[in-house]
Amino acid sequence: MTEQERRKRQEKLLGKLNRLEAYHEIQNEMGRLTAAFNFHQKEKVLEHFALDLEDVSLEYADEGRFEGPAAVKAVLEELLGAPPKPGEMIDMQLTTPMIEVAEDGRTAKCVWWCPGAGAYTDNEGAHAVWLWGEIAVDFIYREEKWKVWHLHYFRLIKCAYEKGWVDDLSMINRPNTPMHPKSLPSTYHNPYSPLSIRDGIPCMPRPYRTYTAADRYWELNRDKR
Amino acid sequence: MRWNMEDLDFLNEEELAELERRTERLLSVWEIQNLRGNAAIFHDDQHIGEQRRELNALKHPGVDAESMLEARRKPVVDSLEGNMLIHPLTTPVIEVDETNTKARGVWWSLGLEGLSIHREKPMAILSIGMVPGVHVKEDGEWKILWGVWQRTTKNEYHAGWIDSMIPTNTRPPLTPEQDRKGFGRYAYQKDRVRCPVPQPPEPDTWEKYPDEWDQSWQKPASETFGLENEKSENKKTVEEKGEES
């Protein structure tokens, strides 16, 4: 074996090890982000985003797509800005990790399925709700840390706990109130309802070499081949 | 592709050692996930007095092994019929220290239980919570040093988590007040703001909190919500079995 061949194999081995480490680090980062979201810690959630990138983005159910650092901050302010109220709860959890780290080790495409429970309050008191969804994320490696580059939360179920997801459809779509001024059109919103049809979105990320412009919105790909 | 010895010949000693170290730490994460999965299985299977592989670090300095073993022999239900404790582990955050001998982890869980204390018709329970814990290597194997189920909800299924909170099943039974001070300490309450505890461990958790018994990493000082002075309160007394059963 020539020295050059050995060097190539060494690079390959290190690449594999780096990707294995990335697999673990990304799950930890996403776990921390989810805990911070559940704990209503806006600043901690923001720390996980690549806010130095102009195309950092967050899309949340049917609230629209928020592109750029200012818009991401704005939607998180909308979601988590007000102080938490007594009786409120969000408890979303990460399961079924599907993670593909690019061969070049600079980005990763990920999907998690997220069962969840919650509670909101109104004049009548606190109300228990189911909050199930899926999350698709592009991570990017910046200054030796994995950061969220694009995050898309897909709502699957949002219903009164005691009624269930077949009978209570009152929360699956946002009310007809003005959209956030920084929002861009949603790319996808297909929560469960008795008439909805599931279509495998977000899709499974596939192995890839390097992230290109064509990869944007890979999670919406319906081609299952 | 599988590697053979020749493939590794090109590495110098320093490079080889670093590769070994990084690989071992990744394997530790995998082993700890399996360990916690095994603990979840044992938690659901409530046969007492059975011979089982040991998952806890009984030899580690500071562990009160005798109390732990004694607690395991105490039944909390008359019959196992109709009882179930399914606590799937989700949202893992695991940080192994640089020496690959200690690891902190936090999992979340959305689980289901069946509870029948005196052979009555079982109660269906929805149980949400977290599992913060520390793991150490003992005789070359990862073991649980401590880890406490931390309840978020434990409600009769049909009643929902706003108004129903089933206390931890103990003998003698706990009063709601006693339960609130124990496993229910950070549980959901409709008239309270949620406490952000446990915080998942950060990448520098072992630099900041080198003592494996130190529990303050779960609740950084700025966010204690009046929970100060809890450092190491569970030292030597924490026993995961018996939780919420």
GROMACS .gro file of C-alpha atoms in nm:
model
  470
    1MET     CA    1   0.000   0.000   0.000
    2THR     CA    2   0.145   0.337  -0.097
    3GLU     CA    3   0.171   0.623   0.146
    4GLN     CA    4  -0.089   0.809  -0.059
    5GLU     CA    5  -0.335   0.521  -0.038
    6ARG     CA    6  -0.285   0.500   0.336
    7ARG     CA    7  -0.340   0.871   0.371
    8LYS     CA    8  -0.667   0.834   0.183
    9ARG     CA    9  -0.783   0.557   0.413
   10GLN     CA   10  -0.682   0.759   0.715
   11GLU     CA   11  -0.891   1.049   0.590
   12LYS     CA   12  -1.183   0.814   0.536
   13LEU     CA   13  -1.155   0.670   0.884
   14LEU     CA   14  -1.141   1.013   1.042
   15GLY     CA   15  -1.436   1.122   0.831
   16LYS     CA   16  -1.641   0.831   0.960
   17LEU     CA   17  -1.545   0.901   1.319
   18ASN     CA   18  -1.628   1.270   1.278
   19ARG     CA   19  -1.970   1.179   1.141
   20LEU     CA   20  -2.033   0.940   1.428
   21GLU     CA   21  -1.946   1.215   1.673
   22ALA     CA   22  -2.171   1.452   1.481
   23TYR     CA   23  -2.458   1.205   1.511
   24HIS     CA   24  -2.422   1.213   1.889
   25GLU     CA   25  -2.358   1.588   1.916
   26ILE     CA   26  -2.660   1.674   1.702
   27GLN     CA   27  -2.891   1.460   1.916
   28ASN     CA   28  -2.756   1.635   2.225
   29GLU     CA   29  -2.799   1.980   2.071
   30MET     CA   30  -3.153   1.904   1.960
   31GLY     CA   31  -3.232   1.762   2.304
   32ARG     CA   32  -3.109   2.083   2.467
   33LEU     CA   33  -3.306   2.298   2.224
   34THR     CA   34  -3.622   2.097   2.290
   35ALA     CA   35  -3.577   2.118   2.666
   36ALA     CA   36  -3.527   2.496   2.639
   37PHE     CA   37  -3.841   2.528   2.425
   38ASN     CA   38  -4.041   2.321   2.675
   39PHE     CA   39  -3.903   2.526   2.962
   40HIS     CA   40  -4.000   2.850   2.787
   41GLN     CA   41  -3.640   2.975   2.766
   42LYS     CA   42  -3.635   3.193   2.456
   43GLU     CA   43  -3.273   3.304   2.486
   44LYS     CA   44  -3.151   2.947   2.524
   45VAL     CA   45  -3.350   2.839   2.222
   46LEU     CA   46  -3.198   3.124   2.020
   47GLU     CA   47  -2.844   3.018   2.117
   48HIS     CA   48  -2.894   2.702   1.910
   49PHE     CA   49  -2.964   2.891   1.586
   50ALA     CA   50  -2.697   3.000   1.337
   51LEU     CA   51  -2.795   3.364   1.376
   52ASP     CA   52  -2.487   3.481   1.186
   53LEU     CA   53  -2.633   3.337   0.865
   54GLU     CA   54  -2.870   3.545   0.655
   55ASP     CA   55  -3.068   3.239   0.550
   56VAL     CA   56  -3.124   3.096   0.895
   57SER     CA   57  -3.492   3.006   0.915
   58LEU     CA   58  -3.776   2.874   1.125
   59GLU     CA   59  -4.111   2.755   0.997
   60TYR     CA   60  -4.373   2.680   1.260
   61ALA     CA   61  -4.690   2.490   1.170
   62ASP     CA   62  -4.914   2.730   0.974
   63GLU     CA   63  -4.767   3.046   1.129
   64GLY     CA   64  -4.548   3.087   0.821
   65ARG     CA   65  -4.182   3.073   0.735
   66PHE     CA   66  -3.942   3.312   0.908
   67GLU     CA   67  -3.622   3.380   0.715
   68GLY     CA   68  -3.320   3.563   0.849
   69PRO     CA   69  -3.195   3.633   1.201
   70ALA     CA   70  -3.444   3.915   1.271
   71ALA     CA   71  -3.742   3.707   1.160
   72VAL     CA   72  -3.631   3.402   1.358
   73LYS     CA   73  -3.595   3.621   1.668
   74ALA     CA   74  -3.936   3.772   1.599
   75VAL     CA   75  -4.122   3.442   1.575
   76LEU     CA   76  -3.953   3.310   1.887
   77GLU     CA   77  -4.052   3.630   2.062
   78GLU     CA   78  -4.407   3.560   1.947
   79LEU     CA   79  -4.395   3.201   2.071
   80LEU     CA   80  -4.190   3.238   2.389
   81GLY     CA   81  -4.156   3.610   2.457
   82ALA     CA   82  -4.431   3.652   2.713
   83PRO     CA   83  -4.350   3.527   3.062
   84PRO     CA   84  -4.482   3.176   3.125
   85LYS     CA   85  -4.818   3.171   3.297
   86PRO     CA   86  -4.919   2.945   3.584
   87GLY     CA   87  -5.078   2.632   3.445
   88GLU     CA   88  -4.914   2.649   3.102
   89MET     CA   89  -4.711   2.356   2.979
   90ILE     CA   90  -4.537   2.239   2.664
   91ASP     CA   91  -4.382   1.893   2.676
   92MET     CA   92  -4.263   1.790   2.333
   93GLN     CA   93  -4.025   1.497   2.307
   94LEU     CA   94  -3.783   1.373   2.043
   95THR     CA   95  -3.818   1.019   1.914
   96THR     CA   96  -3.736   0.822   1.599
   97PRO     CA   97  -3.418   1.015   1.505
   98MET     CA   98  -3.338   1.012   1.132
   99ILE     CA   99  -3.006   1.186   1.085
  100GLU     CA  100  -2.783   1.211   0.781
  101VAL     CA  101  -2.453   1.389   0.826
  102ALA     CA  102  -2.307   1.508   0.494
  103GLU     CA  103  -1.996   1.329   0.378
  104ASP     CA  104  -1.811   1.658   0.404
  105GLY     CA  105  -1.916   1.682   0.770
  106ARG     CA  106  -2.033   2.042   0.739
  107THR     CA  107  -2.410   1.997   0.748
  108ALA     CA  108  -2.669   1.744   0.855
  109LYS     CA  109  -3.029   1.676   0.756
  110CYS     CA  110  -3.251   1.546   1.037
  111VAL     CA  111  -3.605   1.445   1.121
  112TRP     CA  112  -3.760   1.358   1.455
  113TRP     CA  113  -4.112   1.246   1.539
  114CYS     CA  114  -4.239   1.429   1.843
  115PRO     CA  115  -4.519   1.313   2.068
  116GLY     CA  116  -4.614   1.579   2.314
  117ALA     CA  117  -4.850   1.703   2.581
  118GLY     CA  118  -4.938   2.050   2.694
  119ALA     CA  119  -5.171   2.282   2.876
  120TYR     CA  120  -5.301   2.630   2.802
  121THR     CA  121  -5.501   2.863   3.020
  122ASP     CA  122  -5.797   3.093   2.967
  123ASN     CA  123  -6.069   3.250   3.179
  124GLU     CA  124  -6.209   2.908   3.259
  125GLY     CA  125  -5.879   2.772   3.387
  126ALA     CA  126  -5.623   2.527   3.249
  127HIS     CA  127  -5.691   2.283   2.964
  128ALA     CA  128  -5.493   1.973   2.870
  129VAL     CA  129  -5.396   1.931   2.506
  130TRP     CA  130  -5.212   1.679   2.291
  131LEU     CA  131  -4.931   1.835   2.087
  132TRP     CA  132  -4.782   1.590   1.838
  133GLY     CA  133  -4.570   1.682   1.542
  134GLU     CA  134  -4.255   1.624   1.341
  135ILE     CA  135  -3.942   1.836   1.317
  136ALA     CA  136  -3.713   1.860   1.017
  137VAL     CA  137  -3.384   2.041   1.069
  138ASP     CA  138  -3.077   2.132   0.870
  139PHE     CA  139  -2.782   2.163   1.105
  140ILE     CA  140  -2.464   2.345   1.005
  141TYR     CA  141  -2.123   2.319   1.172
  142ARG     CA  142  -2.006   2.667   1.276
  143GLU     CA  143  -1.703   2.740   1.492
  144GLU     CA  144  -1.687   2.383   1.622
  145LYS     CA  145  -2.053   2.369   1.715
  146TRP     CA  146  -2.361   2.232   1.542
  147LYS     CA  147  -2.617   2.507   1.491
  148VAL     CA  148  -2.971   2.502   1.359
  149TRP     CA  149  -2.971   2.645   1.009
  150HIS     CA  150  -3.327   2.566   0.899
  151LEU     CA  151  -3.595   2.427   1.130
  152HIS     CA  152  -3.947   2.329   1.028
  153TYR     CA  153  -4.203   2.219   1.286
  154PHE     CA  154  -4.489   2.023   1.127
  155ARG     CA  155  -4.805   2.004   1.335
  156LEU     CA  156  -4.963   1.659   1.338
  157ILE     CA  157  -5.211   1.678   1.626
  158LYS     CA  158  -5.328   1.964   1.843
  159CYS     CA  159  -5.648   1.880   2.026
  160ALA     CA  160  -5.821   1.881   2.362
  161TYR     CA  161  -5.690   1.583   2.556
  162GLU     CA  162  -6.038   1.471   2.666
  163LYS     CA  163  -6.185   1.486   2.313
  164GLY     CA  164  -5.904   1.335   2.111
  165TRP     CA  165  -5.767   1.400   1.764
  166VAL     CA  166  -6.063   1.266   1.567
  167ASP     CA  167  -6.327   1.477   1.737
  168ASP     CA  168  -6.149   1.801   1.821
  169LEU     CA  169  -6.023   1.985   1.514
  170SER     CA  170  -6.057   2.331   1.663
  171MET     CA  171  -5.681   2.389   1.705
  172ILE     CA  172  -5.524   2.230   1.399
  173ASN     CA  173  -5.530   2.553   1.198
  174ARG     CA  174  -5.448   2.903   1.319
  175PRO     CA  175  -5.743   3.140   1.367
  176ASN     CA  176  -5.809   3.397   1.097
  177THR     CA  177  -5.604   3.669   1.260
  178PRO     CA  178  -5.335   3.875   1.081
  179MET     CA  179  -5.019   3.680   1.001
  180HIS     CA  180  -4.698   3.800   1.164
  181PRO     CA  181  -4.560   4.084   0.947
  182LYS     CA  182  -4.229   3.901   0.904
  183SER     CA  183  -4.386   3.572   0.799
  184LEU     CA  184  -4.348   3.426   0.451
  185PRO     CA  185  -4.592   3.171   0.309
  186SER     CA  186  -4.587   2.830   0.474
  187THR     CA  187  -4.438   2.553   0.263
  188TYR     CA  188  -4.650   2.272   0.408
  189HIS     CA  189  -4.927   2.223   0.664
  190ASN     CA  190  -5.122   1.899   0.676
  191PRO     CA  191  -5.228   1.817   1.032
  192TYR     CA  192  -5.435   1.509   1.103
  193SER     CA  193  -5.808   1.543   1.051
  194PRO     CA  194  -6.068   1.287   0.954
  195LEU     CA  195  -6.041   1.403   0.593
  196SER     CA  196  -5.667   1.458   0.571
  197ILE     CA  197  -5.442   1.214   0.387
  198ARG     CA  198  -5.097   1.135   0.522
  199ASP     CA  199  -4.823   1.156   0.265
  200GLY     CA  200  -4.492   1.086   0.432
  201ILE     CA  201  -4.383   1.446   0.493
  202PRO     CA  202  -4.131   1.528   0.630
  203CYS     CA  203  -3.952   1.262   0.434
  204MET     CA  204  -3.655   1.055   0.538
  205PRO     CA  205  -3.326   1.235   0.475
  206ARG     CA  206  -3.101   1.045   0.235
  207PRO     CA  207  -2.721   1.019   0.242
  208TYR     CA  208  -2.554   1.311   0.065
  209ARG     CA  209  -2.209   1.446  -0.002
  210THR     CA  210  -2.245   1.819   0.043
  211TYR     CA  211  -2.539   2.056   0.086
  212THR     CA  212  -2.627   2.252  -0.226
  213ALA     CA  213  -2.900   2.504  -0.308
  214ALA     CA  214  -3.102   2.217  -0.457
  215ASP     CA  215  -3.119   2.054  -0.115
  216ARG     CA  216  -3.327   2.334   0.038
  217TYR     CA  217  -3.670   2.197   0.138
  218TRP     CA  218  -3.553   1.838   0.091
  219GLU     CA  219  -3.798   1.748   0.371
  220LEU     CA  220  -4.093   1.812   0.137
  221ASN     CA  221  -3.984   1.561  -0.125
  222ARG     CA  222  -4.271   1.323  -0.208
  223ASP     CA  223  -4.062   1.101  -0.431
  224LYS     CA  224  -4.014   0.791  -0.219
  225ARG     CA  225  -3.769   0.615  -0.450
  226MET     CA  226  -1.601  -0.183   0.461
  227ARG     CA  227  -1.428  -0.362   0.751
  228TRP     CA  228  -1.086  -0.254   0.866
  229ASN     CA  229  -0.795  -0.486   0.936
  230MET     CA  230  -0.482  -0.444   1.141
  231GLU     CA  231  -0.281  -0.334   0.841
  232ASP     CA  232  -0.513  -0.044   0.784
  233LEU     CA  233  -0.419   0.098   1.119
  234ASP     CA  234  -0.045   0.059   1.075
  235PHE     CA  235  -0.009   0.405   0.930
  236LEU     CA  236  -0.126   0.576   1.245
  237ASN     CA  237   0.139   0.700   1.484
  238GLU     CA  238   0.094   0.631   1.855
  239GLU     CA  239  -0.058   0.968   1.932
  240GLU     CA  240  -0.310   0.947   1.650
  241LEU     CA  241  -0.404   0.593   1.742
  242ALA     CA  242  -0.459   0.687   2.107
  243GLU     CA  243  -0.679   0.979   2.010
  244LEU     CA  244  -0.886   0.765   1.775
  245GLU     CA  245  -0.925   0.504   2.048
  246ARG     CA  246  -1.034   0.764   2.300
  247ARG     CA  247  -1.293   0.920   2.072
  248THR     CA  248  -1.427   0.581   1.968
  249GLU     CA  249  -1.456   0.462   2.327
  250ARG     CA  250  -1.654   0.770   2.425
  251LEU     CA  251  -1.897   0.713   2.139
  252LEU     CA  252  -1.937   0.349   2.240
  253SER     CA  253  -2.008   0.466   2.595
  254VAL     CA  254  -2.306   0.672   2.477
  255TRP     CA  255  -2.442   0.363   2.304
  256GLU     CA  256  -2.385   0.143   2.612
  257ILE     CA  257  -2.549   0.398   2.842
  258GLN     CA  258  -2.855   0.414   2.617
  259ASN     CA  259  -2.878   0.034   2.636
  260LEU     CA  260  -2.826   0.043   3.013
  261ARG     CA  261  -3.112   0.287   3.055
  262GLY     CA  262  -3.328   0.079   2.824
  263ASN     CA  263  -3.257  -0.224   3.041
  264ALA     CA  264  -3.346  -0.022   3.350
  265ALA     CA  265  -3.677   0.073   3.187
  266ILE     CA  266  -3.749  -0.297   3.124
  267PHE     CA  267  -3.666  -0.389   3.484
  268HIS     CA  268  -3.878  -0.102   3.608
  269ASP     CA  269  -4.181  -0.237   3.421
  270ASP     CA  270  -4.113  -0.596   3.535
  271GLN     CA  271  -4.181  -0.557   3.904
  272HIS     CA  272  -4.100  -0.908   4.029
  273ILE     CA  273  -3.920  -0.863   4.358
  274GLY     CA  274  -3.644  -1.086   4.489
  275GLU     CA  275  -3.555  -1.220   4.145
  276GLN     CA  276  -3.197  -1.269   4.041
  277ARG     CA  277  -3.116  -0.998   3.790
  278ARG     CA  278  -2.808  -0.849   3.641
  279GLU     CA  279  -2.703  -0.551   3.848
  280LEU     CA  280  -2.751  -0.215   3.677
  281ASN     CA  281  -2.651   0.007   3.969
  282ALA     CA  282  -2.298   0.093   4.079
  283LEU     CA  283  -2.309  -0.074   4.419
  284LYS     CA  284  -1.936  -0.051   4.488
  285HIS     CA  285  -1.889   0.316   4.410
  286PRO     CA  286  -1.780   0.529   4.708
  287GLY     CA  287  -2.083   0.696   4.863
  288VAL     CA  288  -2.341   0.439   4.753
  289ASP     CA  289  -2.557   0.294   5.031
  290ALA     CA  290  -2.593  -0.045   4.868
  291GLU     CA  291  -2.757  -0.206   5.168
  292SER     CA  292  -3.049   0.038   5.175
  293MET     CA  293  -3.084   0.010   4.802
  294LEU     CA  294  -3.108  -0.368   4.808
  295GLU     CA  295  -3.345  -0.361   5.104
  296ALA     CA  296  -3.579  -0.116   4.928
  297ARG     CA  297  -3.600  -0.351   4.629
  298ARG     CA  298  -3.739  -0.632   4.844
  299LYS     CA  299  -4.043  -0.432   4.961
  300PRO     CA  300  -4.362  -0.494   4.762
  301VAL     CA  301  -4.585  -0.198   4.689
  302VAL     CA  302  -4.872  -0.396   4.531
  303ASP     CA  303  -5.038  -0.722   4.642
  304SER     CA  304  -5.027  -0.880   4.299
  305LEU     CA  305  -4.848  -0.788   3.980
  306GLU     CA  306  -5.161  -0.859   3.776
  307GLY     CA  307  -5.273  -0.549   3.592
  308ASN     CA  308  -4.968  -0.349   3.685
  309MET     CA  309  -4.752  -0.189   3.418
  310LEU     CA  310  -4.486   0.084   3.410
  311ILE     CA  311  -4.399   0.167   3.050
  312HIS     CA  312  -4.174   0.472   3.041
  313PRO     CA  313  -4.020   0.499   2.692
  314LEU     CA  314  -3.704   0.709   2.692
  315THR     CA  315  -3.689   1.000   2.450
  316THR     CA  316  -3.490   1.323   2.390
  317PRO     CA  317  -3.155   1.189   2.516
  318VAL     CA  318  -2.877   1.433   2.608
  319ILE     CA  319  -2.568   1.242   2.724
  320GLU     CA  320  -2.229   1.392   2.812
  321VAL     CA  321  -1.937   1.157   2.882
  322ASP     CA  322  -1.637   1.304   3.063
  323GLU     CA  323  -1.293   1.320   2.899
  324THR     CA  324  -1.167   1.018   3.095
  325ASN     CA  325  -1.462   0.810   2.976
  326THR     CA  326  -1.548   0.701   3.330
  327LYS     CA  327  -1.844   0.924   3.418
  328ALA     CA  328  -2.147   1.035   3.219
  329ARG     CA  329  -2.443   1.258   3.286
  330GLY     CA  330  -2.768   1.214   3.100
  331VAL     CA  331  -3.123   1.343   3.085
  332TRP     CA  332  -3.409   1.168   2.908
  333TRP     CA  333  -3.772   1.272   2.872
  334SER     CA  334  -4.056   1.023   2.870
  335LEU     CA  335  -4.421   0.996   2.775
  336GLY     CA  336  -4.546   0.678   2.933
  337LEU     CA  337  -4.839   0.461   3.027
  338GLU     CA  338  -4.907   0.276   3.349
  339GLY     CA  339  -5.156   0.032   3.494
  340LEU     CA  340  -5.198   0.035   3.871
  341SER     CA  341  -5.379  -0.222   4.083
  342ILE     CA  342  -5.270  -0.217   4.447
  343HIS     CA  343  -5.510  -0.468   4.603
  344ARG     CA  344  -5.619  -0.666   4.294
  345GLU     CA  345  -5.889  -0.408   4.217
  346LYS     CA  346  -5.963  -0.318   3.854
  347PRO     CA  347  -5.643  -0.145   3.738
  348MET     CA  348  -5.634   0.228   3.692
  349ALA     CA  349  -5.503   0.345   3.354
  350ILE     CA  350  -5.247   0.618   3.408
  351LEU     CA  351  -5.074   0.857   3.173
  352SER     CA  352  -4.730   0.936   3.303
  353ILE     CA  353  -4.499   1.205   3.168
  354GLY     CA  354  -4.161   1.286   3.318
  355MET     CA  355  -3.785   1.302   3.290
  356VAL     CA  356  -3.494   1.088   3.400
  357PRO     CA  357  -3.183   1.282   3.498
  358GLY     CA  358  -2.893   1.069   3.614
  359VAL     CA  359  -2.525   0.994   3.643
  360HIS     CA  360  -2.345   0.683   3.526
  361VAL     CA  361  -2.003   0.549   3.618
  362LYS     CA  362  -1.783   0.266   3.501
  363GLU     CA  363  -1.757  -0.015   3.754
  364ASP     CA  364  -1.550  -0.323   3.674
  365GLY     CA  365  -1.535  -0.206   3.314
  366GLU     CA  366  -1.911  -0.176   3.273
  367TRP     CA  367  -2.134   0.130   3.272
  368LYS     CA  368  -2.363   0.135   3.575
  369ILE     CA  369  -2.622   0.375   3.710
  370LEU     CA  370  -2.483   0.578   3.998
  371TRP     CA  371  -2.805   0.761   4.056
  372GLY     CA  372  -3.108   0.858   3.860
  373VAL     CA  373  -3.445   0.967   3.978
  374TRP     CA  374  -3.770   0.966   3.791
  375GLN     CA  375  -3.891   1.322   3.788
  376ARG     CA  376  -4.263   1.341   3.734
  377THR     CA  377  -4.431   1.597   3.511
  378THR     CA  378  -4.778   1.437   3.513
  379LYS     CA  379  -4.927   1.118   3.654
  380ASN     CA  380  -5.296   1.129   3.585
  381GLU     CA  381  -5.585   0.889   3.570
  382TYR     CA  382  -5.617   0.848   3.196
  383HIS     CA  383  -5.968   0.985   3.150
  384ALA     CA  384  -5.930   1.267   3.400
  385GLY     CA  385  -5.634   1.434   3.226
  386TRP     CA  386  -5.333   1.606   3.380
  387ILE     CA  387  -5.493   1.936   3.477
  388ASP     CA  388  -5.692   1.799   3.769
  389SER     CA  389  -5.563   1.449   3.835
  390MET     CA  390  -5.233   1.372   4.009
  391ILE     CA  391  -5.186   1.017   4.132
  392PRO     CA  392  -4.927   1.003   4.412
  393THR     CA  393  -4.633   0.767   4.407
  394ASN     CA  394  -4.753   0.428   4.529
  395THR     CA  395  -4.578   0.350   4.859
  396ARG     CA  396  -4.654   0.164   5.178
  397PRO     CA  397  -4.773   0.339   5.383
  398PRO     CA  398  -4.937   0.567   5.122
  399LEU     CA  399  -4.809   0.920   5.084
  400THR     CA  400  -5.028   1.218   5.152
  401PRO     CA  401  -5.058   1.459   4.858
  402GLU     CA  402  -4.831   1.699   5.051
  403GLN     CA  403  -4.564   1.433   5.104
  404ASP     CA  404  -4.591   1.333   4.740
  405ARG     CA  405  -4.542   1.694   4.631
  406LYS     CA  406  -4.216   1.708   4.822
  407GLY     CA  407  -4.093   1.382   4.669
  408PHE     CA  408  -4.125   1.261   4.312
  409GLY     CA  409  -4.393   1.523   4.248
  410ARG     CA  410  -4.172   1.814   4.341
  411TYR     CA  411  -4.148   1.959   3.991
  412ALA     CA  412  -4.472   1.812   3.859
  413TYR     CA  413  -4.731   2.008   3.664
  414GLN     CA  414  -4.958   2.230   3.871
  415LYS     CA  415  -5.231   2.437   3.714
  416ASP     CA  416  -5.166   2.731   3.944
  417ARG     CA  417  -4.786   2.733   3.913
  418VAL     CA  418  -4.530   2.834   3.652
  419ARG     CA  419  -4.327   2.533   3.542
  420CYS     CA  420  -3.977   2.496   3.690
  421PRO     CA  421  -3.710   2.445   3.422
  422VAL     CA  422  -3.561   2.140   3.594
  423PRO     CA  423  -3.373   1.927   3.504
  424GLN     CA  424  -3.158   2.120   3.260
  425PRO     CA  425  -2.987   1.882   3.018
  426PRO     CA  426  -2.610   1.859   3.074
  427GLU     CA  427  -2.400   2.102   2.869
  428PRO     CA  428  -2.085   1.994   2.682
  429ASP     CA  429  -1.872   2.146   2.961
  430THR     CA  430  -2.074   1.989   3.242
  431TRP     CA  431  -1.779   1.785   3.375
  432GLU     CA  432  -1.546   2.086   3.377
  433LYS     CA  433  -1.803   2.291   3.568
  434TYR     CA  434  -1.929   2.015   3.797
  435PRO     CA  435  -1.655   1.753   3.835
  436ASP     CA  436  -1.813   1.575   4.134
  437GLU     CA  437  -2.035   1.289   4.017
  438TRP     CA  438  -2.260   1.333   4.321
  439ASP     CA  439  -2.316   1.701   4.254
  440GLN     CA  440  -2.669   1.752   4.129
  441SER     CA  441  -2.660   2.128   4.086
  442TRP     CA  442  -2.591   2.095   3.710
  443GLN     CA  443  -2.960   2.020   3.670
  444LYS     CA  444  -3.062   2.359   3.800
  445PRO     CA  445  -2.815   2.640   3.733
  446ALA     CA  446  -2.817   2.912   3.998
  447SER     CA  447  -2.977   3.177   3.780
  448GLU     CA  448  -3.279   2.957   3.720
  449THR     CA  449  -3.337   2.791   4.051
  450PHE     CA  450  -3.685   2.937   4.101
  451GLY     CA  451  -3.627   2.921   4.474
  452LEU     CA  452  -3.472   2.576   4.461
  453GLU     CA  453  -3.134   2.669   4.608
  454ASN     CA  454  -2.938   2.454   4.848
  455GLU     CA  455  -3.039   2.125   4.697
  456LYS     CA  456  -2.687   2.023   4.605
  457SER     CA  457  -2.628   1.656   4.669
  458GLU     CA  458  -2.945   1.622   4.872
  459ASN     CA  459  -3.006   1.278   4.730
  460LYS     CA  460  -2.654   1.153   4.788
  461LYS     CA  461  -2.648   0.799   4.917
  462THR     CA  462  -3.026   0.777   4.937
  463VAL     CA  463  -3.143   0.781   4.579
  464GLU     CA  464  -3.293   0.456   4.462
  465GLU     CA  465  -3.464   0.452   4.130
  466LYS     CA  466  -3.664   0.135   4.192
  467GLY     CA  467  -3.983   0.206   4.376
  468GLU     CA  468  -4.038   0.524   4.181
  469GLU     CA  469  -4.393   0.589   4.079
  470SER     CA  470  -4.492   0.227   4.129
   0.00000   0.00000   0.00000
